[in-house]
Every structure is written in C-alpha cells, then in structure tokens.
Amino acid sequence: MKKRLLALALCAAVLLSGCSAMLERGHETVSTHVDYAVTEDDSVLRAESYQGLVNAVLYFVNGRYTRGTVRLYNYTGDVEGDLTNARDEVMYADPLGAYAVRSLTYDTTRILTYYEVEFRISYSRTAQEMEDLREVMGLAGVRQELSRLVTEQRGSAVFLASSFSGDQALVEDLLELAGYSAPALYRHHDLRQATVSLYPETGIRRVIEVTLNWSQSIDAVAEEERGYAQLLDNAAASLLEASPPAGEGYTVEELAAIVRSAAGLRHTDGTNLALDTLSGEPASDFGLLMAMEYLCQQCGIEVEPVNGSAGLWLIVSTAGGYRHLLPAGLWPVEAGAAGEEEPAEPEKLLYTDQDLTELGYTWPNALHPACEDYAVQEDVGG
C-alpha cells in the first residue's frame, strides 16, 4: 500500500502540464485532484500536454525504467511530431538524459479516446553512476569539483552543474588552474591531455565529465607525488625555520625574499619544480611561481594562479588587498658588477589591476578577485 501511495504522489507531480523539469520534482506541490493512471508496476502514466509528455519520459529516466507507458488523453497536438521532439529533448537537452540514455524508442497505439505510447529505454551508464551525480552551483561549484579532482588525486570526476553556462574550453582552463593551484602535485601541472565532456554541450544545467589521461595508473601517480610532497615539505620547513618572520606571520615580501635567496640563477630552461627551485637549482619562471605559491600555502597566505596574456603569474592576499605577483619579482638578484658595492635591486613584486592594464597585460578578470588600491580610492573619494 505504501509503495502504491508513493507512486501516485510521484506521478501526480510529473503529470501537471507546464511543471518544472523532473530533476527538480522534489520542490513541486502535489495536488490529489490531478488525473493519473498507475498500474501495479508503477510504469503507466497519463499526460494531456507536450510538457506532461516530456516530464513523464523524464520520470522514467530518473527512475531508470527500461520500459514505460504514457497514455495521452485529450491530446490536441501532433502526436507523432511531439513524440519525436520529446525523445530528442530528453536525450539531447536534459542533462541526465544526455549523459545516461543510450537509446529511447517507442510504439504508438490509438485506443478509442486516447493514445498509448510504449517507451523502451537503454542506458550507457550504470545505476550507481547515475545515483552518484553530485549537483554543484555556478562557476564556484565547478571550480570546487575540479579542485577536489586534483587535490584528492582522482582519475576522473562527474558532476551536475547548475547555473553554469561555460563551454568545454572554459572547463579545460579551470582544470588547468586547478592543477597549478597544487604546487606539490607536480604531475598535475600538465593536464592538457585530459578529456572534458559536457552533457548537453550548451545550456545552464549540464553534467560535466572530466577524465585525466595518465600514461600510468592513478595509484602510481599518487604514490610518486606523495613522495615528492614530503620532500618539498621538508625543504620549505627548513627555509622557513632559517628565516623567521619579522612579525607574527610572514608577509608576501618576506616569502619572495626566501625564494630569491634559495633559488639558483634564473634560466629559461631551468626547473619547473618547486622542490628543485627551493633546493638551489636554476629555475624557470614557472618553477619560481610554484615555489612561491607553496610557501604562501604553508604560511596561510591566500594565493591563486592566473593564466593571462603574459603566461602564468599569481594573485596573493596582502594587508592592502589582493595583488598580482609577477615572476620577475621572484628572480634571484645577481651580484653587482665589478666595482659596484651593492647588488642590483629586485624587480617590482606586486601590482594592482590598473598597474597591469597600463602595462598591456590581460587576463580573465571574471575568474579572479579584483586587485584594487583601496587606499588611493579612499583618498580620491575623500
């Protein structure tokens, strides 16, 4: 009896003409006066409009039915045309249908006062894969899932993104930034071979599937990175212990000075690894940035990578607000030339948005916090 009552309530929710998509049916108000028809196997539904037809098929998909029947009563539309459109909408426009349905076929029979449509559905995903879909909201939710994929050292991730209109290229860019945000996971710094799929490709509600294409098992990659991370942690701890902060905590400038003093001479073909950079080897700009990012993370300073027109740089949190940190500010300072008593001064380290814009730099502003000079703005406003 309980099973039958539950089925009646579910069917009433989906057969309302004009009701919302089935993936959101838990928020619907159910009326006990709506016409419906339910058999003992809970697989016969009634609809009177095109939207009711679509929602009925979505009900089958969400319940992972392989067969189901919809009876069309008082139907004034083009039955055959609407069935074709409903099938396409479920298979190619609905996130779960586009992700999980392999085929959807139907047969139509005219029975006196109604049409009876028998659907047959096959799936390309297992029931567990469909059940495990996590839903996230907006750009922030997508970035969080990609960060989890990297930091948890998983081989793949699948999730349902709502209120997200980005395309495949944007997801690939976000994945790349997620890899750069984990300086200790050096194998994740090159994720260009990852496979990114969106179901459907357009819209604001889609399933996003990301697979990292490693040349070896994910377990082997994770083991290799764990060993590297331990060595990096030891090297950073030694440098920080040897150069304590002037105040209660390190400033960005103090950490940059540690990187400059620890690294060997800058070289375009130098190391890209934070560990080698902090161990005194000649480093590339990328290696210097990864070393700086790691030290910031160890010292509780908010930091994130930026992939802009001039390549990679960082945004860091300072006492004056967020600031851009360019790799040139981390270049080791060379000794002064013959006859000079003092070594050269280091390059400028921190920049506002306006500073970089005036220098001709561009970057995806919407993905990063604003780097404003609030003190100047307050003076102007006063």
mmCIF file of C-alpha atoms in Angstrom, residues 10-377:
data_model
loop_
_atom_site.group_PDB
_atom_site.id
_atom_site.type_symbol
_atom_site.label_atom_id
_atom_site.label_comp_id
_atom_site.label_asym_id
_atom_site.label_seq_id
_atom_site.Cartn_x
_atom_site.Cartn_y
_atom_site.Cartn_z
ATOM 1 C CA LEU A 10 5.219 10.937 -7.866
ATOM 2 C CA CYS A 11 3.018 10.600 -10.896
ATOM 3 C CA ALA A 12 0.818 13.492 -9.808
ATOM 4 C CA ALA A 13 3.914 15.688 -9.555
ATOM 5 C CA VAL A 14 5.151 14.893 -13.068
ATOM 6 C CA LEU A 15 1.896 14.950 -14.994
ATOM 7 C CA LEU A 16 0.993 18.562 -14.266
ATOM 8 C CA SER A 17 1.014 20.441 -17.552
ATOM 9 C CA GLY A 18 3.789 23.013 -17.509
ATOM 10 C CA CYS A 19 5.500 21.700 -14.364
ATOM 11 C CA SER A 20 9.254 22.092 -13.944
ATOM 12 C CA ALA A 21 11.925 19.635 -15.039
ATOM 13 C CA MET A 22 11.867 16.239 -13.393
ATOM 14 C CA LEU A 23 15.264 16.624 -11.790
ATOM 15 C CA GLU A 24 13.650 19.303 -9.609
ATOM 16 C CA ARG A 25 10.396 17.461 -8.908
ATOM 17 C CA GLY A 26 11.103 17.355 -5.155
ATOM 18 C CA HIS A 27 10.107 21.017 -4.969
ATOM 19 C CA GLU A 28 6.691 20.557 -6.626
ATOM 20 C CA THR A 29 3.367 20.963 -4.856
ATOM 21 C CA VAL A 30 1.336 17.783 -5.421
ATOM 22 C CA SER A 31 -2.425 18.013 -5.991
ATOM 23 C CA THR A 32 -4.563 14.993 -5.145
ATOM 24 C CA HIS A 33 -7.113 16.004 -7.825
ATOM 25 C CA VAL A 34 -4.823 15.619 -10.862
ATOM 26 C CA ASP A 35 -5.826 12.877 -13.322
ATOM 27 C CA TYR A 36 -3.398 9.986 -13.454
ATOM 28 C CA ALA A 37 -3.222 6.266 -14.082
ATOM 29 C CA VAL A 38 -0.918 3.846 -12.317
ATOM 30 C CA THR A 39 -0.595 0.107 -12.812
ATOM 31 C CA GLU A 40 0.750 -2.393 -10.327
ATOM 32 C CA ASP A 41 4.292 -1.970 -11.692
ATOM 33 C CA ASP A 42 4.074 1.852 -11.445
ATOM 34 C CA SER A 43 5.074 2.238 -15.100
ATOM 35 C CA VAL A 44 1.916 3.665 -16.718
ATOM 36 C CA LEU A 45 1.500 7.447 -16.618
ATOM 37 C CA ARG A 46 -1.060 9.831 -18.053
ATOM 38 C CA ALA A 47 -0.377 13.151 -19.814
ATOM 39 C CA GLU A 48 -2.519 15.734 -21.577
ATOM 40 C CA SER A 49 0.110 18.133 -22.950
ATOM 41 C CA TYR A 50 3.526 18.145 -24.581
ATOM 42 C CA GLN A 51 5.234 19.218 -21.354
ATOM 43 C CA GLY A 52 3.405 16.495 -19.469
ATOM 44 C CA LEU A 53 4.675 14.005 -22.057
ATOM 45 C CA VAL A 54 8.279 15.195 -21.633
ATOM 46 C CA ASN A 55 8.041 15.092 -17.844
ATOM 47 C CA ALA A 56 6.595 11.583 -17.941
ATOM 48 C CA VAL A 57 9.547 10.327 -20.004
ATOM 49 C CA LEU A 58 11.939 12.121 -17.638
ATOM 50 C CA TYR A 59 10.225 10.324 -14.776
ATOM 51 C CA PHE A 60 11.132 7.015 -16.423
ATOM 52 C CA VAL A 61 14.748 8.111 -16.945
ATOM 53 C CA ASN A 62 15.160 9.374 -13.378
ATOM 54 C CA GLY A 63 13.732 6.100 -12.112
ATOM 55 C CA ARG A 64 15.956 4.164 -14.534
ATOM 56 C CA TYR A 65 12.974 2.366 -16.062
ATOM 57 C CA THR A 66 13.764 0.270 -19.125
ATOM 58 C CA ARG A 67 10.091 0.250 -20.186
ATOM 59 C CA GLY A 68 7.229 2.599 -19.505
ATOM 60 C CA THR A 69 3.844 3.586 -20.916
ATOM 61 C CA VAL A 70 2.316 7.038 -21.299
ATOM 62 C CA ARG A 71 -1.382 7.435 -22.137
ATOM 63 C CA LEU A 72 -2.203 10.678 -23.910
ATOM 64 C CA TYR A 73 -5.726 11.855 -23.090
ATOM 65 C CA ASN A 74 -7.425 14.891 -24.629
ATOM 66 C CA TYR A 75 -4.275 15.443 -26.636
ATOM 67 C CA THR A 76 -4.665 18.177 -29.250
ATOM 68 C CA GLY A 77 -1.087 18.305 -30.510
ATOM 69 C CA ASP A 78 0.649 16.413 -33.295
ATOM 70 C CA VAL A 79 1.291 13.127 -31.502
ATOM 71 C CA GLU A 80 3.984 11.748 -33.817
ATOM 72 C CA GLY A 81 5.777 15.081 -34.122
ATOM 73 C CA ASP A 82 5.617 15.697 -30.378
ATOM 74 C CA LEU A 83 6.921 12.226 -29.609
ATOM 75 C CA THR A 84 9.948 12.838 -31.822
ATOM 76 C CA ASN A 85 10.578 16.206 -30.176
ATOM 77 C CA ALA A 86 10.091 14.784 -26.668
ATOM 78 C CA ARG A 87 12.556 11.984 -27.367
ATOM 79 C CA ASP A 88 15.148 14.474 -28.643
ATOM 80 C CA GLU A 89 14.563 16.809 -25.688
ATOM 81 C CA VAL A 90 15.125 14.014 -23.190
ATOM 82 C CA MET A 91 18.142 12.519 -24.989
ATOM 83 C CA TYR A 92 19.921 15.694 -26.067
ATOM 84 C CA ALA A 93 18.699 18.630 -23.941
ATOM 85 C CA ASP A 94 18.130 17.143 -20.491
ATOM 86 C CA PRO A 95 21.399 16.700 -18.520
ATOM 87 C CA LEU A 96 20.697 13.225 -17.145
ATOM 88 C CA GLY A 97 19.211 12.012 -20.418
ATOM 89 C CA ALA A 98 22.129 13.314 -22.473
ATOM 90 C CA TYR A 99 24.589 11.747 -20.028
ATOM 91 C CA ALA A 100 22.976 8.379 -19.392
ATOM 92 C CA VAL A 101 20.451 7.384 -22.102
ATOM 93 C CA ARG A 102 21.825 5.278 -24.963
ATOM 94 C CA SER A 103 18.581 4.799 -26.872
ATOM 95 C CA LEU A 104 14.917 5.718 -26.476
ATOM 96 C CA THR A 105 12.353 4.136 -28.797
ATOM 97 C CA TYR A 106 8.575 3.969 -28.713
ATOM 98 C CA ASP A 107 5.455 2.454 -30.325
ATOM 99 C CA THR A 108 2.139 4.290 -30.535
ATOM 100 C CA THR A 109 -1.331 2.726 -30.469
ATOM 101 C CA ARG A 110 -4.636 4.538 -30.859
ATOM 102 C CA ILE A 111 -7.150 3.179 -28.304
ATOM 103 C CA LEU A 112 -10.618 4.762 -28.563
ATOM 104 C CA THR A 113 -10.253 8.026 -26.600
ATOM 105 C CA TYR A 114 -6.510 8.104 -26.021
ATOM 106 C CA TYR A 115 -3.097 7.259 -27.451
ATOM 107 C CA GLU A 116 -0.967 4.681 -25.681
ATOM 108 C CA VAL A 117 2.787 5.112 -26.131
ATOM 109 C CA GLU A 118 5.118 2.342 -25.005
ATOM 110 C CA PHE A 119 8.702 3.507 -24.414
ATOM 111 C CA ARG A 120 11.824 1.340 -24.348
ATOM 112 C CA ILE A 121 14.950 2.873 -22.801
ATOM 113 C CA SER A 122 18.532 1.609 -22.656
ATOM 114 C CA TYR A 123 21.347 3.258 -20.719
ATOM 115 C CA SER A 124 25.039 3.919 -21.290
ATOM 116 C CA ARG A 125 25.694 4.453 -17.556
ATOM 117 C CA THR A 126 25.214 2.185 -14.582
ATOM 118 C CA ALA A 127 22.576 2.872 -11.966
ATOM 119 C CA GLN A 128 25.349 3.699 -9.481
ATOM 120 C CA GLU A 129 26.917 6.239 -11.839
ATOM 121 C CA MET A 130 23.566 7.978 -12.198
ATOM 122 C CA GLU A 131 22.901 7.853 -8.472
ATOM 123 C CA ASP A 132 26.346 9.263 -7.588
ATOM 124 C CA LEU A 133 25.962 12.508 -9.564
ATOM 125 C CA ARG A 134 26.681 15.451 -7.260
ATOM 126 C CA GLU A 135 24.989 18.765 -8.024
ATOM 127 C CA VAL A 136 27.000 21.997 -7.727
ATOM 128 C CA MET A 137 26.011 25.598 -8.332
ATOM 129 C CA GLY A 138 27.645 28.063 -10.681
ATOM 130 C CA LEU A 139 31.264 28.764 -11.528
ATOM 131 C CA ALA A 140 32.370 28.411 -7.903
ATOM 132 C CA GLY A 141 30.865 24.938 -7.662
ATOM 133 C CA VAL A 142 32.566 23.785 -10.860
ATOM 134 C CA ARG A 143 35.933 25.101 -9.649
ATOM 135 C CA GLN A 144 35.457 23.334 -6.320
ATOM 136 C CA GLU A 145 34.802 19.986 -8.013
ATOM 137 C CA LEU A 146 37.847 20.360 -10.262
ATOM 138 C CA SER A 147 39.963 21.273 -7.241
ATOM 139 C CA ARG A 148 38.733 18.115 -5.482
ATOM 140 C CA LEU A 149 39.644 16.070 -8.535
ATOM 141 C CA VAL A 150 43.231 17.345 -8.335
ATOM 142 C CA THR A 151 43.828 17.509 -4.582
ATOM 143 C CA GLU A 152 42.246 14.099 -3.946
ATOM 144 C CA GLN A 153 44.374 12.700 -6.794
ATOM 145 C CA ARG A 154 41.458 11.032 -8.545
ATOM 146 C CA GLY A 155 41.483 9.898 -12.142
ATOM 147 C CA SER A 156 38.073 11.301 -13.082
ATOM 148 C CA ALA A 157 35.147 13.386 -11.883
ATOM 149 C CA VAL A 158 31.493 13.583 -12.931
ATOM 150 C CA PHE A 159 29.033 16.110 -11.524
ATOM 151 C CA LEU A 160 25.876 18.045 -12.383
ATOM 152 C CA ALA A 161 26.484 21.794 -12.749
ATOM 153 C CA SER A 162 23.538 24.184 -12.446
ATOM 154 C CA SER A 163 23.617 27.913 -13.268
ATOM 155 C CA PHE A 164 26.800 27.376 -15.291
ATOM 156 C CA SER A 165 26.902 28.418 -18.947
ATOM 157 C CA GLY A 166 30.610 27.935 -19.624
ATOM 158 C CA ASP A 167 31.775 25.795 -22.526
ATOM 159 C CA GLN A 168 34.300 22.977 -22.791
ATOM 160 C CA ALA A 169 37.183 25.412 -23.265
ATOM 161 C CA LEU A 170 36.355 27.183 -20.002
ATOM 162 C CA VAL A 171 36.225 23.884 -18.094
ATOM 163 C CA GLU A 172 39.627 22.980 -19.555
ATOM 164 C CA ASP A 173 41.017 26.351 -18.439
ATOM 165 C CA LEU A 174 39.593 25.880 -14.943
ATOM 166 C CA LEU A 175 41.079 22.387 -14.765
ATOM 167 C CA GLU A 176 44.482 23.774 -15.741
ATOM 168 C CA LEU A 177 44.240 26.400 -12.990
ATOM 169 C CA ALA A 178 43.286 23.677 -10.508
ATOM 170 C CA GLY A 179 46.486 21.830 -11.417
ATOM 171 C CA TYR A 180 48.592 24.965 -10.978
ATOM 172 C CA SER A 181 46.940 25.515 -7.576
ATOM 173 C CA ALA A 182 48.555 22.330 -6.229
ATOM 174 C CA PRO A 183 52.318 23.005 -6.426
ATOM 175 C CA ALA A 184 53.145 19.813 -4.518
ATOM 176 C CA LEU A 185 51.319 17.656 -7.098
ATOM 177 C CA TYR A 186 53.777 18.308 -9.888
ATOM 178 C CA ARG A 187 52.354 15.665 -12.238
ATOM 179 C CA HIS A 188 49.069 17.619 -12.225
ATOM 180 C CA HIS A 189 50.755 20.708 -13.668
ATOM 181 C CA ASP A 190 50.178 19.383 -17.185
ATOM 182 C CA LEU A 191 46.544 18.382 -17.644
ATOM 183 C CA ARG A 192 46.277 19.339 -21.313
ATOM 184 C CA GLN A 193 45.598 15.735 -22.290
ATOM 185 C CA ALA A 194 42.527 15.478 -20.063
ATOM 186 C CA THR A 195 39.188 14.659 -21.679
ATOM 187 C CA VAL A 196 36.321 17.035 -20.888
ATOM 188 C CA SER A 197 32.729 16.286 -21.933
ATOM 189 C CA LEU A 198 29.530 18.262 -21.283
ATOM 190 C CA TYR A 199 26.035 16.754 -21.455
ATOM 191 C CA PRO A 200 24.468 18.603 -23.215
ATOM 192 C CA GLU A 201 27.138 20.866 -24.686
ATOM 193 C CA THR A 202 25.118 24.064 -24.180
ATOM 194 C CA GLY A 203 22.706 25.347 -21.552
ATOM 195 C CA ILE A 204 22.899 26.363 -17.912
ATOM 196 C CA ARG A 205 22.385 22.884 -16.391
ATOM 197 C CA ARG A 206 24.664 20.101 -17.568
ATOM 198 C CA VAL A 207 26.581 17.047 -16.489
ATOM 199 C CA ILE A 208 30.335 17.643 -16.670
ATOM 200 C CA GLU A 209 32.668 14.664 -17.022
ATOM 201 C CA VAL A 210 36.446 15.024 -16.714
ATOM 202 C CA THR A 211 38.933 12.183 -17.201
ATOM 203 C CA LEU A 212 42.686 12.550 -16.624
ATOM 204 C CA ASN A 213 44.567 10.541 -19.219
ATOM 205 C CA TRP A 214 47.660 9.340 -17.370
ATOM 206 C CA SER A 215 50.256 7.156 -19.043
ATOM 207 C CA GLN A 216 50.338 5.058 -15.863
ATOM 208 C CA SER A 217 47.838 4.121 -13.164
ATOM 209 C CA ILE A 218 46.425 6.861 -10.933
ATOM 210 C CA ASP A 219 47.707 4.920 -7.908
ATOM 211 C CA ALA A 220 51.262 5.071 -9.257
ATOM 212 C CA VAL A 221 50.923 8.794 -9.931
ATOM 213 C CA ALA A 222 49.591 9.417 -6.431
ATOM 214 C CA GLU A 223 52.392 7.423 -4.804
ATOM 215 C CA GLU A 224 55.020 9.309 -6.775
ATOM 216 C CA GLU A 225 53.525 12.664 -5.845
ATOM 217 C CA ARG A 226 53.240 11.764 -2.153
ATOM 218 C CA GLY A 227 56.981 11.133 -2.011
ATOM 219 C CA TYR A 228 57.694 14.414 -3.774
ATOM 220 C CA ALA A 229 55.311 16.339 -1.496
ATOM 221 C CA GLN A 230 57.100 15.066 1.610
ATOM 222 C CA LEU A 231 60.482 16.204 0.283
ATOM 223 C CA LEU A 232 59.035 19.601 -0.652
ATOM 224 C CA ASP A 233 57.512 19.992 2.799
ATOM 225 C CA ASN A 234 60.876 19.265 4.426
ATOM 226 C CA ALA A 235 62.733 21.731 2.201
ATOM 227 C CA ALA A 236 60.202 24.506 2.802
ATOM 228 C CA ALA A 237 60.194 23.919 6.559
ATOM 229 C CA SER A 238 63.985 24.232 6.693
ATOM 230 C CA LEU A 239 63.973 27.522 4.765
ATOM 231 C CA LEU A 240 61.188 28.997 6.884
ATOM 232 C CA GLU A 241 62.923 27.986 10.084
ATOM 233 C CA ALA A 242 66.131 29.637 8.905
ATOM 234 C CA SER A 243 64.337 32.903 8.040
ATOM 235 C CA PRO A 244 61.660 33.627 10.676
ATOM 236 C CA PRO A 245 59.191 36.453 10.040
ATOM 237 C CA ALA A 246 59.713 39.922 11.478
ATOM 238 C CA GLY A 247 56.153 39.966 12.837
ATOM 239 C CA GLU A 248 53.642 37.363 13.928
ATOM 240 C CA GLY A 249 53.355 35.912 10.430
ATOM 241 C CA TYR A 250 55.164 36.048 7.117
ATOM 242 C CA THR A 251 54.427 38.762 4.601
ATOM 243 C CA VAL A 252 54.379 38.158 0.857
ATOM 244 C CA GLU A 253 57.556 40.200 0.534
ATOM 245 C CA GLU A 254 59.364 38.042 3.121
ATOM 246 C CA LEU A 255 58.410 34.828 1.333
ATOM 247 C CA ALA A 256 59.516 36.274 -2.003
ATOM 248 C CA ALA A 257 62.888 37.094 -0.458
ATOM 249 C CA ILE A 258 63.228 33.463 0.675
ATOM 250 C CA VAL A 259 62.507 32.220 -2.854
ATOM 251 C CA ARG A 260 65.009 34.652 -4.378
ATOM 252 C CA SER A 261 67.749 33.659 -1.958
ATOM 253 C CA ALA A 262 67.098 29.906 -2.184
ATOM 254 C CA ALA A 263 66.843 29.564 -5.958
ATOM 255 C CA GLY A 264 69.756 29.332 -8.317
ATOM 256 C CA LEU A 265 70.114 31.781 -11.172
ATOM 257 C CA ARG A 266 67.024 32.151 -13.316
ATOM 258 C CA HIS A 267 67.163 30.238 -16.593
ATOM 259 C CA THR A 268 64.560 29.852 -19.312
ATOM 260 C CA ASP A 269 65.339 26.125 -19.397
ATOM 261 C CA GLY A 270 65.539 25.879 -15.621
ATOM 262 C CA THR A 271 63.498 23.565 -13.424
ATOM 263 C CA ASN A 272 59.705 23.809 -13.267
ATOM 264 C CA LEU A 273 59.593 22.087 -9.875
ATOM 265 C CA ALA A 274 59.129 23.898 -6.571
ATOM 266 C CA LEU A 275 61.375 21.413 -4.758
ATOM 267 C CA ASP A 276 64.319 21.898 -7.109
ATOM 268 C CA THR A 277 63.819 25.675 -7.027
ATOM 269 C CA LEU A 278 63.953 25.778 -3.218
ATOM 270 C CA SER A 279 66.979 23.457 -3.330
ATOM 271 C CA GLY A 280 69.108 25.951 -5.275
ATOM 272 C CA GLU A 281 68.784 24.754 -8.870
ATOM 273 C CA PRO A 282 68.417 27.265 -11.730
ATOM 274 C CA ALA A 283 64.692 27.775 -12.139
ATOM 275 C CA SER A 284 62.268 28.831 -14.825
ATOM 276 C CA ASP A 285 59.578 31.414 -14.125
ATOM 277 C CA PHE A 286 57.138 28.543 -13.592
ATOM 278 C CA GLY A 287 59.410 26.906 -11.027
ATOM 279 C CA LEU A 288 59.767 30.188 -9.128
ATOM 280 C CA LEU A 289 55.987 30.673 -9.091
ATOM 281 C CA MET A 290 55.334 27.128 -7.864
ATOM 282 C CA ALA A 291 57.867 27.602 -5.052
ATOM 283 C CA MET A 292 56.296 30.922 -4.045
ATOM 284 C CA GLU A 293 52.788 29.502 -4.200
ATOM 285 C CA TYR A 294 53.775 26.580 -1.985
ATOM 286 C CA LEU A 295 55.344 28.831 0.644
ATOM 287 C CA CYS A 296 52.230 31.037 0.662
ATOM 288 C CA GLN A 297 50.027 27.991 1.190
ATOM 289 C CA GLN A 298 52.260 26.750 4.008
ATOM 290 C CA CYS A 299 52.075 30.131 5.729
ATOM 291 C CA GLY A 300 48.329 30.639 5.368
ATOM 292 C CA ILE A 301 48.502 33.379 2.742
ATOM 293 C CA GLU A 302 45.683 33.232 0.185
ATOM 294 C CA VAL A 303 47.131 32.662 -3.276
ATOM 295 C CA GLU A 304 45.897 31.546 -6.689
ATOM 296 C CA PRO A 305 47.422 31.203 -10.169
ATOM 297 C CA VAL A 306 46.435 33.399 -13.111
ATOM 298 C CA ASN A 307 46.849 32.352 -16.738
ATOM 299 C CA GLY A 308 46.950 35.591 -18.686
ATOM 300 C CA SER A 309 48.388 37.172 -21.801
ATOM 301 C CA ALA A 310 51.951 37.016 -20.444
ATOM 302 C CA GLY A 311 51.711 33.430 -19.246
ATOM 303 C CA LEU A 312 51.365 32.395 -15.630
ATOM 304 C CA TRP A 313 51.519 34.602 -12.554
ATOM 305 C CA LEU A 314 49.957 34.683 -9.073
ATOM 306 C CA ILE A 315 47.393 36.717 -7.174
ATOM 307 C CA VAL A 316 48.174 36.969 -3.456
ATOM 308 C CA SER A 317 46.386 38.453 -0.475
ATOM 309 C CA THR A 318 48.254 41.287 1.255
ATOM 310 C CA ALA A 319 47.448 43.736 4.029
ATOM 311 C CA GLY A 320 46.428 46.239 1.346
ATOM 312 C CA GLY A 321 44.173 43.802 -0.561
ATOM 313 C CA TYR A 322 44.751 41.387 -3.402
ATOM 314 C CA ARG A 323 47.763 41.977 -5.635
ATOM 315 C CA HIS A 324 49.216 40.455 -8.796
ATOM 316 C CA LEU A 325 52.644 38.886 -8.291
ATOM 317 C CA LEU A 326 54.695 38.557 -11.474
ATOM 318 C CA PRO A 327 57.536 36.027 -11.781
ATOM 319 C CA ALA A 328 60.067 38.794 -12.445
ATOM 320 C CA GLY A 329 59.693 39.856 -8.810
ATOM 321 C CA LEU A 330 60.993 36.401 -7.785
ATOM 322 C CA TRP A 331 64.088 36.405 -9.949
ATOM 323 C CA PRO A 332 67.236 35.830 -7.880
ATOM 324 C CA VAL A 333 69.210 39.059 -7.525
ATOM 325 C CA GLU A 334 72.580 38.807 -9.208
ATOM 326 C CA ALA A 335 75.688 40.170 -7.561
ATOM 327 C CA GLY A 336 76.750 43.651 -8.559
ATOM 328 C CA ALA A 337 79.124 44.128 -11.449
ATOM 329 C CA ALA A 338 82.837 44.730 -10.884
ATOM 330 C CA GLY A 339 83.337 47.952 -8.985
ATOM 331 C CA GLU A 340 79.763 48.032 -7.642
ATOM 332 C CA GLU A 341 79.376 47.707 -3.900
ATOM 333 C CA GLU A 342 75.674 46.727 -3.849
ATOM 334 C CA PRO A 343 73.858 44.031 -5.812
ATOM 335 C CA ALA A 344 71.078 45.014 -8.166
ATOM 336 C CA GLU A 345 67.643 45.666 -6.701
ATOM 337 C CA PRO A 346 64.960 43.008 -7.229
ATOM 338 C CA GLU A 347 62.217 43.649 -9.754
ATOM 339 C CA LYS A 348 58.918 45.102 -8.572
ATOM 340 C CA LEU A 349 56.892 42.346 -6.898
ATOM 341 C CA LEU A 350 53.231 43.408 -6.549
ATOM 342 C CA TYR A 351 50.805 45.129 -8.937
ATOM 343 C CA THR A 352 47.202 46.301 -8.958
ATOM 344 C CA ASP A 353 44.788 45.642 -11.815
ATOM 345 C CA GLN A 354 45.381 49.157 -13.068
ATOM 346 C CA ASP A 355 49.161 48.670 -12.996
ATOM 347 C CA LEU A 356 48.977 45.572 -15.170
ATOM 348 C CA THR A 357 46.402 47.051 -17.517
ATOM 349 C CA GLU A 358 48.669 50.043 -18.129
ATOM 350 C CA LEU A 359 51.498 47.606 -18.903
ATOM 351 C CA GLY A 360 49.320 45.895 -21.520
ATOM 352 C CA TYR A 361 48.512 42.721 -19.606
ATOM 353 C CA THR A 362 45.155 40.983 -19.991
ATOM 354 C CA TRP A 363 43.655 38.114 -18.016
ATOM 355 C CA PRO A 364 40.221 36.513 -17.387
ATOM 356 C CA ASN A 365 39.071 39.026 -14.767
ATOM 357 C CA ALA A 366 35.841 37.175 -14.005
ATOM 358 C CA LEU A 367 37.796 34.188 -12.685
ATOM 359 C CA HIS A 368 39.865 36.131 -10.157
ATOM 360 C CA PRO A 369 39.474 38.669 -7.338
ATOM 361 C CA ALA A 370 39.960 42.351 -8.127
ATOM 362 C CA CYS A 371 43.330 43.799 -7.202
ATOM 363 C CA GLU A 372 42.383 47.365 -6.283
ATOM 364 C CA ASP A 373 44.315 50.073 -4.483
ATOM 365 C CA TYR A 374 41.648 50.858 -1.910
ATOM 366 C CA ALA A 375 43.786 53.418 -0.104
ATOM 367 C CA VAL A 376 44.018 55.517 -3.272
ATOM 368 C CA GLN A 377 40.279 55.188 -3.873
#
